[in-house]
């Protein structure tokens, strides 16, 4: 993505210079699959792929938008941003993100002015590297700048989560927006999703994230499947609580307690609970491995995380499994796992700069042998969090 192209498109459409350019990155998640909404720990890093928004205050009452990568335009009235549709289980259009943001801010007493904006980026869309969180955070930073208010990083992340939960209708956790806002170059981020405290853990300089895309998009399945998983986790916690009074969410479940209390949970709740309990431990172990610079151990935990996401949490598909197995078996790859919500989307593998080319080829060839087509592969590095590019 060239920011110049965005500015050119802005000039073409609005005949003026943008007042601000904001940028927010996507994220890769090393460990911590589907545990953020159970208040567990996650280990994501911002990546060097992002969404940029060029914007200025609008002259009229309407917010006018161009999605450059999609070649689409839309407009809406921020003062009457349509209320969410209660039965919605996923976005009906990209415009839900900026419109949902205006709606969410309005509910918090922040009336944002209408804007003219062009946005685009170099993040694969709907693939599990948080393109939607990046859109939300980039628009939020742009709006803050143009309207003259400033939110804390945590508030930004919470607002983005509310857009997803209450407007778009996906009951996701806070990880994606948090990583997009708090990511720091050269660091992964260990986030405790209960206290919302985070620790920045240095990553090796030559760490490469290879993001291998299945090309499968199951937006609807991801929306309904996502919400189903969350309800299952809450139901499992409700059933366990009489036996473990100190348990608030599944984060508080020790794997040993689960063995003792398995009879309390009917299938598949027992497997869902096991995934969350074991994944939380894997995240803490993985953070320790990263602090020690032990990428082999981190990679091994990623492989276990993938297996648990597949066998216990049921969010993998065959294409993801093939990519994961291929990447993990390539010489020079430390580990790989599905990223984001699953049900399609991408696998993230970690390698060194030197090994990345080989791991790419090996992974793509294995996928092609099985499915007769090349997967799209993105070579990413650790990037930095959301902010203003110029203003
Ligand atoms: C999506 C959600 C996150 C998280 C992951 C799964 O990316 O937005 O909150 O739940 O899935 O780990």
mmCIF file of C-alpha atoms and ligand atoms in Angstrom:
data_model
loop_
_atom_site.group_PDB
_atom_site.id
_atom_site.type_symbol
_atom_site.label_atom_id
_atom_site.label_comp_id
_atom_site.label_asym_id
_atom_site.label_seq_id
_atom_site.Cartn_x
_atom_site.Cartn_y
_atom_site.Cartn_z
ATOM 1 C CA UNK A 1 0.000 0.000 0.000
ATOM 2 C CA UNK A 2 1.384 3.367 -0.938
ATOM 3 C CA UNK A 3 0.119 6.240 1.150
ATOM 4 C CA UNK A 4 0.615 8.440 -1.950
ATOM 5 C CA UNK A 5 -2.042 6.408 -3.777
ATOM 6 C CA UNK A 6 -4.441 7.006 -0.920
ATOM 7 C CA UNK A 7 -3.767 10.758 -1.009
ATOM 8 C CA UNK A 8 -4.191 10.823 -4.806
ATOM 9 C CA UNK A 9 -7.514 9.013 -4.491
ATOM 10 C CA UNK A 10 -8.558 11.460 -1.777
ATOM 11 C CA UNK A 11 -7.704 14.472 -3.988
ATOM 12 C CA UNK A 12 -9.555 12.899 -6.928
ATOM 13 C CA UNK A 13 -12.713 12.327 -4.979
ATOM 14 C CA UNK A 14 -12.834 15.373 -2.714
ATOM 15 C CA UNK A 15 -10.722 17.926 -4.597
ATOM 16 C CA UNK A 16 -8.744 18.755 -1.453
ATOM 17 C CA UNK A 17 -5.880 17.618 0.729
ATOM 18 C CA UNK A 18 -6.652 15.267 3.643
ATOM 19 C CA UNK A 19 -6.392 16.877 7.082
ATOM 20 C CA UNK A 20 -4.994 13.711 8.607
ATOM 21 C CA UNK A 21 -3.665 10.292 7.717
ATOM 22 C CA UNK A 22 -4.057 7.640 10.391
ATOM 23 C CA UNK A 23 -2.674 4.115 10.353
ATOM 24 C CA UNK A 24 -3.511 1.006 12.369
ATOM 25 C CA UNK A 25 -1.844 -2.397 11.951
ATOM 26 C CA UNK A 26 -3.190 -5.921 11.878
ATOM 27 C CA UNK A 27 -1.838 -8.505 14.292
ATOM 28 C CA UNK A 28 -0.535 -12.029 14.374
ATOM 29 C CA UNK A 29 -1.332 -14.053 17.462
ATOM 30 C CA UNK A 30 1.498 -16.307 18.593
ATOM 31 C CA UNK A 31 -0.597 -18.030 21.250
ATOM 32 C CA UNK A 32 -3.957 -17.609 22.964
ATOM 33 C CA UNK A 33 -6.666 -18.910 20.614
ATOM 34 C CA UNK A 34 -10.193 -18.012 21.699
ATOM 35 C CA UNK A 35 -9.313 -17.274 25.295
ATOM 36 C CA UNK A 36 -9.599 -13.468 25.383
ATOM 37 C CA UNK A 37 -13.372 -13.508 25.964
ATOM 38 C CA UNK A 38 -12.830 -15.928 28.867
ATOM 39 C CA UNK A 39 -10.424 -13.357 30.384
ATOM 40 C CA UNK A 40 -7.375 -15.505 29.659
ATOM 41 C CA UNK A 41 -3.913 -14.477 28.457
ATOM 42 C CA UNK A 42 -2.935 -13.863 24.845
ATOM 43 C CA UNK A 43 0.393 -13.310 23.089
ATOM 44 C CA UNK A 44 -0.125 -11.268 19.892
ATOM 45 C CA UNK A 45 2.162 -8.860 18.030
ATOM 46 C CA UNK A 46 1.259 -6.033 15.686
ATOM 47 C CA UNK A 47 2.485 -6.734 12.150
ATOM 48 C CA UNK A 48 3.887 -4.411 9.507
ATOM 49 C CA UNK A 49 0.683 -4.592 7.448
ATOM 50 C CA UNK A 50 -1.930 -1.984 8.128
ATOM 51 C CA UNK A 51 -4.971 0.056 7.172
ATOM 52 C CA UNK A 52 -4.535 3.755 6.399
ATOM 53 C CA UNK A 53 -7.303 6.360 6.514
ATOM 54 C CA UNK A 54 -6.925 9.768 4.826
ATOM 55 C CA UNK A 55 -9.648 12.101 6.099
ATOM 56 C CA UNK A 56 -10.838 15.655 6.624
ATOM 57 C CA UNK A 57 -13.946 17.193 8.218
ATOM 58 C CA UNK A 58 -16.844 16.971 5.749
ATOM 59 C CA UNK A 59 -18.423 20.110 4.346
ATOM 60 C CA UNK A 60 -21.949 18.684 4.463
ATOM 61 C CA UNK A 61 -23.853 16.542 6.956
ATOM 62 C CA UNK A 62 -22.890 13.205 5.431
ATOM 63 C CA UNK A 63 -19.812 11.073 6.060
ATOM 64 C CA UNK A 64 -18.550 10.092 2.605
ATOM 65 C CA UNK A 65 -16.199 7.147 2.300
ATOM 66 C CA UNK A 66 -14.175 5.344 -0.334
ATOM 67 C CA UNK A 67 -12.788 1.851 0.235
ATOM 68 C CA UNK A 68 -9.892 2.090 -2.187
ATOM 69 C CA UNK A 69 -9.005 -1.613 -2.325
ATOM 70 C CA UNK A 70 -12.593 -2.610 -3.026
ATOM 71 C CA UNK A 71 -13.347 0.284 -5.391
ATOM 72 C CA UNK A 72 -16.517 1.041 -3.422
ATOM 73 C CA UNK A 73 -18.083 4.162 -2.024
ATOM 74 C CA UNK A 74 -20.619 4.694 0.748
ATOM 75 C CA UNK A 75 -22.053 7.480 2.816
ATOM 76 C CA UNK A 76 -24.036 7.811 6.029
ATOM 77 C CA UNK A 77 -25.257 10.389 8.481
ATOM 78 C CA UNK A 78 -23.256 10.121 11.717
ATOM 79 C CA UNK A 79 -26.022 11.775 13.707
ATOM 80 C CA UNK A 80 -28.358 8.970 12.692
ATOM 81 C CA UNK A 81 -25.905 6.067 12.372
ATOM 82 C CA UNK A 82 -28.341 3.194 11.942
ATOM 83 C CA UNK A 83 -28.885 1.209 15.127
ATOM 84 C CA UNK A 84 -27.514 -2.327 15.088
ATOM 85 C CA UNK A 85 -29.641 -5.152 13.822
ATOM 86 C CA UNK A 86 -30.140 -7.379 16.843
ATOM 87 C CA UNK A 87 -30.004 -10.688 14.998
ATOM 88 C CA UNK A 88 -26.886 -9.795 13.031
ATOM 89 C CA UNK A 89 -23.970 -12.216 13.276
ATOM 90 C CA UNK A 90 -21.247 -10.478 11.325
ATOM 91 C CA UNK A 91 -20.727 -7.420 9.157
ATOM 92 C CA UNK A 92 -23.144 -6.770 6.325
ATOM 93 C CA UNK A 93 -20.610 -4.412 4.687
ATOM 94 C CA UNK A 94 -17.286 -2.738 5.478
ATOM 95 C CA UNK A 95 -19.217 0.438 6.202
ATOM 96 C CA UNK A 96 -20.456 -1.196 9.438
ATOM 97 C CA UNK A 97 -17.051 -0.526 11.014
ATOM 98 C CA UNK A 98 -16.859 3.273 10.646
ATOM 99 C CA UNK A 99 -20.621 3.610 11.061
ATOM 100 C CA UNK A 100 -20.576 1.343 14.135
ATOM 101 C CA UNK A 101 -17.738 3.434 15.498
ATOM 102 C CA UNK A 102 -19.739 6.662 15.157
ATOM 103 C CA UNK A 103 -22.678 4.918 16.833
ATOM 104 C CA UNK A 104 -20.529 3.555 19.694
ATOM 105 C CA UNK A 105 -18.847 6.903 20.304
ATOM 106 C CA UNK A 106 -22.262 8.596 20.288
ATOM 107 C CA UNK A 107 -23.479 6.199 22.991
ATOM 108 C CA UNK A 108 -20.475 7.274 25.081
ATOM 109 C CA UNK A 109 -21.438 10.907 24.691
ATOM 110 C CA UNK A 110 -18.862 11.687 22.002
ATOM 111 C CA UNK A 111 -20.664 13.135 18.976
ATOM 112 C CA UNK A 112 -18.208 12.843 16.092
ATOM 113 C CA UNK A 113 -18.421 15.221 13.136
ATOM 114 C CA UNK A 114 -19.029 13.901 9.621
ATOM 115 C CA UNK A 115 -15.867 13.258 7.628
ATOM 116 C CA UNK A 116 -14.726 12.660 4.073
ATOM 117 C CA UNK A 117 -12.338 9.721 3.975
ATOM 118 C CA UNK A 118 -10.517 7.288 1.731
ATOM 119 C CA UNK A 119 -9.069 4.159 3.270
ATOM 120 C CA UNK A 120 -7.096 1.149 2.122
ATOM 121 C CA UNK A 121 -4.273 -1.087 3.158
ATOM 122 C CA UNK A 122 -2.102 -4.095 2.630
ATOM 123 C CA UNK A 123 -3.745 -6.486 5.085
ATOM 124 C CA UNK A 124 -5.521 -9.533 3.699
ATOM 125 C CA UNK A 125 -9.226 -8.926 4.374
ATOM 126 C CA UNK A 126 -11.230 -11.268 6.618
ATOM 127 C CA UNK A 127 -8.282 -13.654 6.869
ATOM 128 C CA UNK A 128 -7.610 -13.705 10.602
ATOM 129 C CA UNK A 129 -5.029 -10.936 10.856
ATOM 130 C CA UNK A 130 -7.547 -8.414 12.195
ATOM 131 C CA UNK A 131 -8.339 -6.271 9.210
ATOM 132 C CA UNK A 132 -11.589 -5.207 10.863
ATOM 133 C CA UNK A 133 -9.872 -4.109 14.087
ATOM 134 C CA UNK A 134 -7.351 -2.190 11.980
ATOM 135 C CA UNK A 135 -10.159 -0.389 10.127
ATOM 136 C CA UNK A 136 -11.833 0.499 13.436
ATOM 137 C CA UNK A 137 -8.650 1.732 15.079
ATOM 138 C CA UNK A 138 -7.477 3.731 12.033
ATOM 139 C CA UNK A 139 -10.855 5.502 11.773
ATOM 140 C CA UNK A 140 -10.891 6.114 15.517
ATOM 141 C CA UNK A 141 -7.441 7.724 15.501
ATOM 142 C CA UNK A 142 -8.418 9.862 12.491
ATOM 143 C CA UNK A 143 -11.671 10.961 14.147
ATOM 144 C CA UNK A 144 -9.891 11.789 17.402
ATOM 145 C CA UNK A 145 -7.474 14.004 15.525
ATOM 146 C CA UNK A 146 -10.101 15.789 13.446
ATOM 147 C CA UNK A 147 -12.601 16.262 16.281
ATOM 148 C CA UNK A 148 -9.996 17.184 18.902
ATOM 149 C CA UNK A 149 -10.521 14.509 21.513
ATOM 150 C CA UNK A 150 -8.071 11.880 22.744
ATOM 151 C CA UNK A 151 -8.776 8.466 24.186
ATOM 152 C CA UNK A 152 -6.429 6.160 26.055
ATOM 153 C CA UNK A 153 -5.212 3.067 24.235
ATOM 154 C CA UNK A 154 -7.398 0.930 26.465
ATOM 155 C CA UNK A 155 -10.495 3.014 25.703
ATOM 156 C CA UNK A 156 -9.779 2.757 22.000
ATOM 157 C CA UNK A 157 -9.564 -1.017 22.262
ATOM 158 C CA UNK A 158 -12.760 -1.217 24.336
ATOM 159 C CA UNK A 159 -14.635 0.946 21.839
ATOM 160 C CA UNK A 160 -13.508 -1.281 18.981
ATOM 161 C CA UNK A 161 -14.714 -4.344 20.868
ATOM 162 C CA UNK A 162 -18.095 -2.689 21.445
ATOM 163 C CA UNK A 163 -18.401 -2.020 17.712
ATOM 164 C CA UNK A 164 -17.878 -5.737 17.092
ATOM 165 C CA UNK A 165 -20.100 -6.985 19.944
ATOM 166 C CA UNK A 166 -23.003 -4.548 19.842
ATOM 167 C CA UNK A 167 -23.050 -3.276 16.277
ATOM 168 C CA UNK A 168 -21.550 -5.926 14.005
ATOM 169 C CA UNK A 169 -22.872 -8.752 16.198
ATOM 170 C CA UNK A 170 -19.683 -10.810 16.712
ATOM 171 C CA UNK A 171 -18.985 -11.562 20.362
ATOM 172 C CA UNK A 172 -15.213 -11.232 20.018
ATOM 173 C CA UNK A 173 -12.783 -10.308 22.780
ATOM 174 C CA UNK A 174 -10.412 -7.373 23.128
ATOM 175 C CA UNK A 175 -7.193 -8.895 21.756
ATOM 176 C CA UNK A 176 -7.226 -7.577 18.184
ATOM 177 C CA UNK A 177 -7.927 -3.934 18.923
ATOM 178 C CA UNK A 178 -5.576 -4.016 21.916
ATOM 179 C CA UNK A 179 -2.716 -5.352 19.801
ATOM 180 C CA UNK A 180 -3.437 -2.879 17.005
ATOM 181 C CA UNK A 181 -3.222 0.014 19.459
ATOM 182 C CA UNK A 182 -0.485 -1.146 21.851
ATOM 183 C CA UNK A 183 1.792 -3.061 19.454
ATOM 184 C CA UNK A 184 5.403 -1.946 19.503
ATOM 185 C CA UNK A 185 8.130 -2.578 16.952
ATOM 186 C CA UNK A 186 10.379 -5.465 18.022
ATOM 187 C CA UNK A 187 7.954 -6.722 20.681
ATOM 188 C CA UNK A 188 5.156 -9.172 21.247
ATOM 189 C CA UNK A 189 2.580 -8.330 23.832
ATOM 190 C CA UNK A 190 1.502 -10.556 26.705
ATOM 191 C CA UNK A 191 -1.973 -9.357 27.607
ATOM 192 C CA UNK A 192 -3.933 -10.447 30.652
ATOM 193 C CA UNK A 193 -7.494 -10.089 29.389
ATOM 194 C CA UNK A 194 -8.844 -9.839 32.954
ATOM 195 C CA UNK A 195 -6.666 -7.092 34.414
ATOM 196 C CA UNK A 196 -5.976 -5.653 30.923
ATOM 197 C CA UNK A 197 -2.354 -5.169 31.987
ATOM 198 C CA UNK A 198 0.227 -5.989 29.368
ATOM 199 C CA UNK A 199 3.918 -6.709 29.168
ATOM 200 C CA UNK A 200 6.025 -6.048 26.074
ATOM 201 C CA UNK A 201 8.356 -8.958 25.378
ATOM 202 C CA UNK A 202 11.227 -8.413 22.919
ATOM 203 C CA UNK A 203 11.161 -10.553 19.776
ATOM 204 C CA UNK A 204 14.314 -11.579 17.864
ATOM 205 C CA UNK A 205 15.303 -9.013 15.242
ATOM 206 C CA UNK A 206 15.040 -11.427 12.345
ATOM 207 C CA UNK A 207 11.667 -12.914 13.323
ATOM 208 C CA UNK A 208 9.366 -13.393 10.341
ATOM 209 C CA UNK A 209 5.666 -14.167 10.416
ATOM 210 C CA UNK A 210 4.653 -16.141 7.403
ATOM 211 C CA UNK A 211 0.928 -15.714 6.988
ATOM 212 C CA UNK A 212 -0.434 -18.429 4.688
ATOM 213 C CA UNK A 213 -3.969 -17.852 3.473
ATOM 214 C CA UNK A 214 -6.321 -20.765 2.771
ATOM 215 C CA UNK A 215 -8.409 -18.435 0.610
ATOM 216 C CA UNK A 216 -11.456 -19.825 2.427
ATOM 217 C CA UNK A 217 -13.742 -17.156 3.859
ATOM 218 C CA UNK A 218 -16.500 -18.350 6.121
ATOM 219 C CA UNK A 219 -17.725 -14.991 7.340
ATOM 220 C CA UNK A 220 -21.112 -16.318 8.407
ATOM 221 C CA UNK A 221 -19.783 -19.515 9.991
ATOM 222 C CA UNK A 222 -17.161 -17.457 11.759
ATOM 223 C CA UNK A 223 -19.827 -15.099 13.117
ATOM 224 C CA UNK A 224 -22.282 -17.741 14.316
ATOM 225 C CA UNK A 225 -19.564 -20.270 15.226
ATOM 226 C CA UNK A 226 -17.752 -17.593 17.171
ATOM 227 C CA UNK A 227 -20.820 -16.631 19.171
ATOM 228 C CA UNK A 228 -21.630 -20.318 19.788
ATOM 229 C CA UNK A 229 -18.142 -20.948 21.179
ATOM 230 C CA UNK A 230 -18.428 -18.004 23.504
ATOM 231 C CA UNK A 231 -21.817 -19.213 24.827
ATOM 232 C CA UNK A 232 -20.364 -22.695 25.329
ATOM 233 C CA UNK A 233 -17.516 -21.257 27.398
ATOM 234 C CA UNK A 234 -19.909 -19.257 29.559
ATOM 235 C CA UNK A 235 -22.198 -22.263 29.987
ATOM 236 C CA UNK A 236 -19.234 -24.462 30.999
ATOM 237 C CA UNK A 237 -18.153 -21.856 33.543
ATOM 238 C CA UNK A 238 -21.727 -21.751 34.958
ATOM 239 C CA UNK A 239 -21.750 -25.543 35.359
ATOM 240 C CA UNK A 240 -18.323 -25.632 37.002
ATOM 241 C CA UNK A 241 -18.903 -22.756 39.431
ATOM 242 C CA UNK A 242 -20.886 -24.729 42.054
ATOM 243 C CA UNK A 243 -17.871 -27.046 42.317
ATOM 244 C CA UNK A 244 -15.237 -24.316 42.102
ATOM 245 C CA UNK A 245 -16.644 -21.263 43.875
ATOM 246 C CA UNK A 246 -13.552 -19.167 43.085
ATOM 247 C CA UNK A 247 -14.061 -19.696 39.338
ATOM 248 C CA UNK A 248 -15.395 -16.666 37.520
ATOM 249 C CA UNK A 249 -14.535 -17.588 33.913
ATOM 250 C CA UNK A 250 -12.761 -20.563 32.321
ATOM 251 C CA UNK A 251 -9.477 -18.711 32.797
ATOM 252 C CA UNK A 252 -9.669 -19.806 36.426
ATOM 253 C CA UNK A 253 -9.880 -23.475 35.535
ATOM 254 C CA UNK A 254 -6.781 -25.572 36.215
ATOM 255 C CA UNK A 255 -6.354 -28.518 33.825
ATOM 256 C CA UNK A 256 -6.207 -30.782 36.921
ATOM 257 C CA UNK A 257 -9.608 -29.517 38.138
ATOM 258 C CA UNK A 258 -11.056 -30.402 34.783
ATOM 259 C CA UNK A 259 -9.920 -34.019 35.053
ATOM 260 C CA UNK A 260 -11.660 -34.253 38.416
ATOM 261 C CA UNK A 261 -14.840 -32.492 37.247
ATOM 262 C CA UNK A 262 -15.212 -33.832 33.744
ATOM 263 C CA UNK A 263 -18.560 -35.478 34.629
ATOM 264 C CA UNK A 264 -20.046 -32.024 35.268
ATOM 265 C CA UNK A 265 -19.743 -31.000 31.608
ATOM 266 C CA UNK A 266 -21.606 -32.712 28.793
ATOM 267 C CA UNK A 267 -19.790 -32.885 25.413
ATOM 268 C CA UNK A 268 -18.636 -30.696 23.763
ATOM 269 C CA UNK A 269 -18.408 -28.392 26.781
ATOM 270 C CA UNK A 270 -15.726 -30.618 28.339
ATOM 271 C CA UNK A 271 -13.529 -30.180 25.260
ATOM 272 C CA UNK A 272 -14.169 -26.429 25.047
ATOM 273 C CA UNK A 273 -13.178 -26.056 28.707
ATOM 274 C CA UNK A 274 -10.068 -28.181 28.203
ATOM 275 C CA UNK A 275 -8.986 -25.999 25.299
ATOM 276 C CA UNK A 276 -9.302 -22.799 27.318
ATOM 277 C CA UNK A 277 -7.606 -24.218 30.429
ATOM 278 C CA UNK A 278 -4.674 -25.699 28.504
ATOM 279 C CA UNK A 279 -4.341 -22.753 26.094
ATOM 280 C CA UNK A 280 -4.017 -20.310 29.004
ATOM 281 C CA UNK A 281 -1.071 -22.364 30.320
ATOM 282 C CA UNK A 282 0.456 -22.510 26.841
ATOM 283 C CA UNK A 283 0.360 -18.720 26.586
ATOM 284 C CA UNK A 284 2.176 -18.267 29.901
ATOM 285 C CA UNK A 285 4.734 -20.938 28.933
ATOM 286 C CA UNK A 286 5.130 -19.350 25.504
ATOM 287 C CA UNK A 287 5.755 -15.920 27.036
ATOM 288 C CA UNK A 288 8.466 -17.493 29.166
ATOM 289 C CA UNK A 289 9.976 -19.187 26.103
ATOM 290 C CA UNK A 290 10.016 -15.860 24.241
ATOM 291 C CA UNK A 291 11.684 -14.112 27.196
ATOM 292 C CA UNK A 292 14.331 -16.861 27.098
ATOM 293 C CA UNK A 293 14.708 -16.508 23.316
ATOM 294 C CA UNK A 294 13.683 -20.168 22.970
ATOM 295 C CA UNK A 295 11.757 -20.129 19.683
ATOM 296 C CA UNK A 296 11.776 -23.914 19.336
ATOM 297 C CA UNK A 297 9.790 -24.174 22.549
ATOM 298 C CA UNK A 298 7.485 -21.367 21.470
ATOM 299 C CA UNK A 299 6.951 -23.118 18.132
ATOM 300 C CA UNK A 300 6.166 -26.400 19.841
ATOM 301 C CA UNK A 301 3.514 -24.647 21.938
ATOM 302 C CA UNK A 302 2.049 -23.150 18.746
ATOM 303 C CA UNK A 303 1.680 -26.629 17.265
ATOM 304 C CA UNK A 304 -0.081 -27.786 20.435
ATOM 305 C CA UNK A 305 -2.314 -24.754 20.303
ATOM 306 C CA UNK A 306 -3.307 -25.642 16.754
ATOM 307 C CA UNK A 307 -4.135 -29.215 17.734
ATOM 308 C CA UNK A 308 -6.219 -28.042 20.651
ATOM 309 C CA UNK A 309 -8.032 -25.485 18.444
ATOM 310 C CA UNK A 310 -8.785 -28.283 16.000
ATOM 311 C CA UNK A 311 -9.608 -31.198 18.298
ATOM 312 C CA UNK A 312 -11.130 -29.491 21.320
ATOM 313 C CA UNK A 313 -12.365 -26.149 20.040
ATOM 314 C CA UNK A 314 -13.451 -27.254 16.549
ATOM 315 C CA UNK A 315 -12.449 -24.058 14.749
ATOM 316 C CA UNK A 316 -10.088 -25.528 12.161
ATOM 317 C CA UNK A 317 -10.795 -26.748 8.630
ATOM 318 C CA UNK A 318 -8.845 -29.108 6.400
ATOM 319 C CA UNK A 319 -7.149 -26.311 4.450
ATOM 320 C CA UNK A 320 -5.835 -24.814 7.702
ATOM 321 C CA UNK A 321 -4.607 -28.202 8.906
ATOM 322 C CA UNK A 322 -2.732 -28.840 5.660
ATOM 323 C CA UNK A 323 -1.046 -25.428 5.789
ATOM 324 C CA UNK A 324 -0.191 -25.842 9.459
ATOM 325 C CA UNK A 325 1.310 -29.284 9.034
ATOM 326 C CA UNK A 326 3.273 -28.264 5.965
ATOM 327 C CA UNK A 327 4.680 -25.105 7.511
ATOM 328 C CA UNK A 328 5.528 -26.772 10.819
ATOM 329 C CA UNK A 329 7.415 -29.556 9.041
ATOM 330 C CA UNK A 330 9.511 -27.201 6.895
ATOM 331 C CA UNK A 331 13.182 -26.891 7.766
ATOM 332 C CA UNK A 332 13.761 -23.636 9.636
ATOM 333 C CA UNK A 333 10.162 -23.151 10.745
ATOM 334 C CA UNK A 334 9.805 -22.869 14.535
ATOM 335 C CA UNK A 335 6.075 -23.450 14.614
ATOM 336 C CA UNK A 336 2.706 -22.671 13.076
ATOM 337 C CA UNK A 337 -0.929 -22.411 14.054
ATOM 338 C CA UNK A 338 -4.206 -21.102 12.738
ATOM 339 C CA UNK A 339 -4.640 -17.433 13.459
ATOM 340 C CA UNK A 340 -7.673 -15.364 14.391
ATOM 341 C CA UNK A 341 -11.082 -16.937 14.753
ATOM 342 C CA UNK A 342 -10.432 -19.915 12.450
ATOM 343 C CA UNK A 343 -13.204 -21.514 10.312
ATOM 344 C CA UNK A 344 -11.046 -20.428 7.327
ATOM 345 C CA UNK A 345 -8.518 -17.637 6.971
ATOM 346 C CA UNK A 346 -4.823 -18.011 7.663
ATOM 347 C CA UNK A 347 -2.117 -19.975 9.388
ATOM 348 C CA UNK A 348 0.744 -18.012 10.934
ATOM 349 C CA UNK A 349 4.168 -19.642 10.953
ATOM 350 C CA UNK A 350 7.259 -18.195 12.608
ATOM 351 C CA UNK A 351 10.675 -18.459 10.999
ATOM 352 C CA UNK A 352 13.948 -16.573 10.754
ATOM 353 C CA UNK A 353 14.585 -14.173 7.889
ATOM 354 C CA UNK A 354 17.046 -16.673 6.398
ATOM 355 C CA UNK A 355 14.616 -19.599 6.409
ATOM 356 C CA UNK A 356 11.497 -17.701 5.291
ATOM 357 C CA UNK A 357 11.958 -18.308 1.543
ATOM 358 C CA UNK A 358 12.273 -22.052 1.959
ATOM 359 C CA UNK A 359 9.353 -22.302 4.405
ATOM 360 C CA UNK A 360 7.165 -20.336 1.966
ATOM 361 C CA UNK A 361 7.965 -22.611 -0.938
ATOM 362 C CA UNK A 362 7.596 -25.815 1.052
ATOM 363 C CA UNK A 363 4.253 -24.734 2.491
ATOM 364 C CA UNK A 364 2.854 -23.534 -0.826
ATOM 365 C CA UNK A 365 3.948 -26.729 -2.607
ATOM 366 C CA UNK A 366 2.293 -29.009 -0.028
ATOM 367 C CA UNK A 367 -0.943 -27.037 -0.224
ATOM 368 C CA UNK A 368 -0.900 -27.098 -4.014
ATOM 369 C CA UNK A 369 -0.347 -30.858 -4.072
ATOM 370 C CA UNK A 370 -3.463 -31.321 -1.947
ATOM 371 C CA UNK A 371 -5.802 -28.666 -3.315
ATOM 372 C CA UNK A 372 -4.456 -27.948 -6.804
ATOM 373 C CA UNK A 373 -3.975 -24.227 -6.223
ATOM 374 C CA UNK A 374 -1.291 -21.997 -4.699
ATOM 375 C CA UNK A 375 -2.163 -20.355 -1.398
ATOM 376 C CA UNK A 376 -1.430 -16.681 -0.999
ATOM 377 C CA UNK A 377 1.519 -16.118 1.341
ATOM 378 C CA UNK A 378 2.408 -12.906 3.129
ATOM 379 C CA UNK A 379 5.810 -12.359 4.689
ATOM 380 C CA UNK A 380 5.354 -10.010 7.642
ATOM 381 C CA UNK A 381 7.496 -8.636 10.446
ATOM 382 C CA UNK A 382 6.625 -7.254 13.830
ATOM 383 C CA UNK A 383 5.187 -3.779 13.348
ATOM 384 C CA UNK A 384 4.141 -0.838 15.426
ATOM 385 C CA UNK A 385 0.805 0.262 16.883
ATOM 386 C CA UNK A 386 -1.819 2.707 15.606
ATOM 387 C CA UNK A 387 -1.114 6.418 15.186
ATOM 388 C CA UNK A 388 -1.104 9.492 12.993
ATOM 389 C CA UNK A 389 1.110 9.395 9.927
ATOM 390 C CA UNK A 390 0.829 13.103 9.114
ATOM 391 C CA UNK A 391 -1.500 15.732 10.410
HETATM 392 C C1 LIG B 1 -10.928 -13.035 16.639
HETATM 393 C C2 LIG B 1 -11.477 -12.141 17.751
HETATM 394 C C3 LIG B 1 -10.538 -12.111 18.951
HETATM 395 C C4 LIG B 1 -10.175 -13.519 19.405
HETATM 396 C C5 LIG B 1 -9.738 -14.378 18.223
HETATM 397 C C6 LIG B 1 -9.552 -15.820 18.589
HETATM 398 O O1 LIG B 1 -9.758 -12.496 16.111
HETATM 399 O O2 LIG B 1 -11.678 -10.839 17.268
HETATM 400 O O3 LIG B 1 -11.126 -11.352 19.991
HETATM 401 O O4 LIG B 1 -11.225 -14.089 20.129
HETATM 402 O O5 LIG B 1 -10.662 -14.331 17.145
HETATM 403 O O6 LIG B 1 -8.434 -15.966 19.388
#
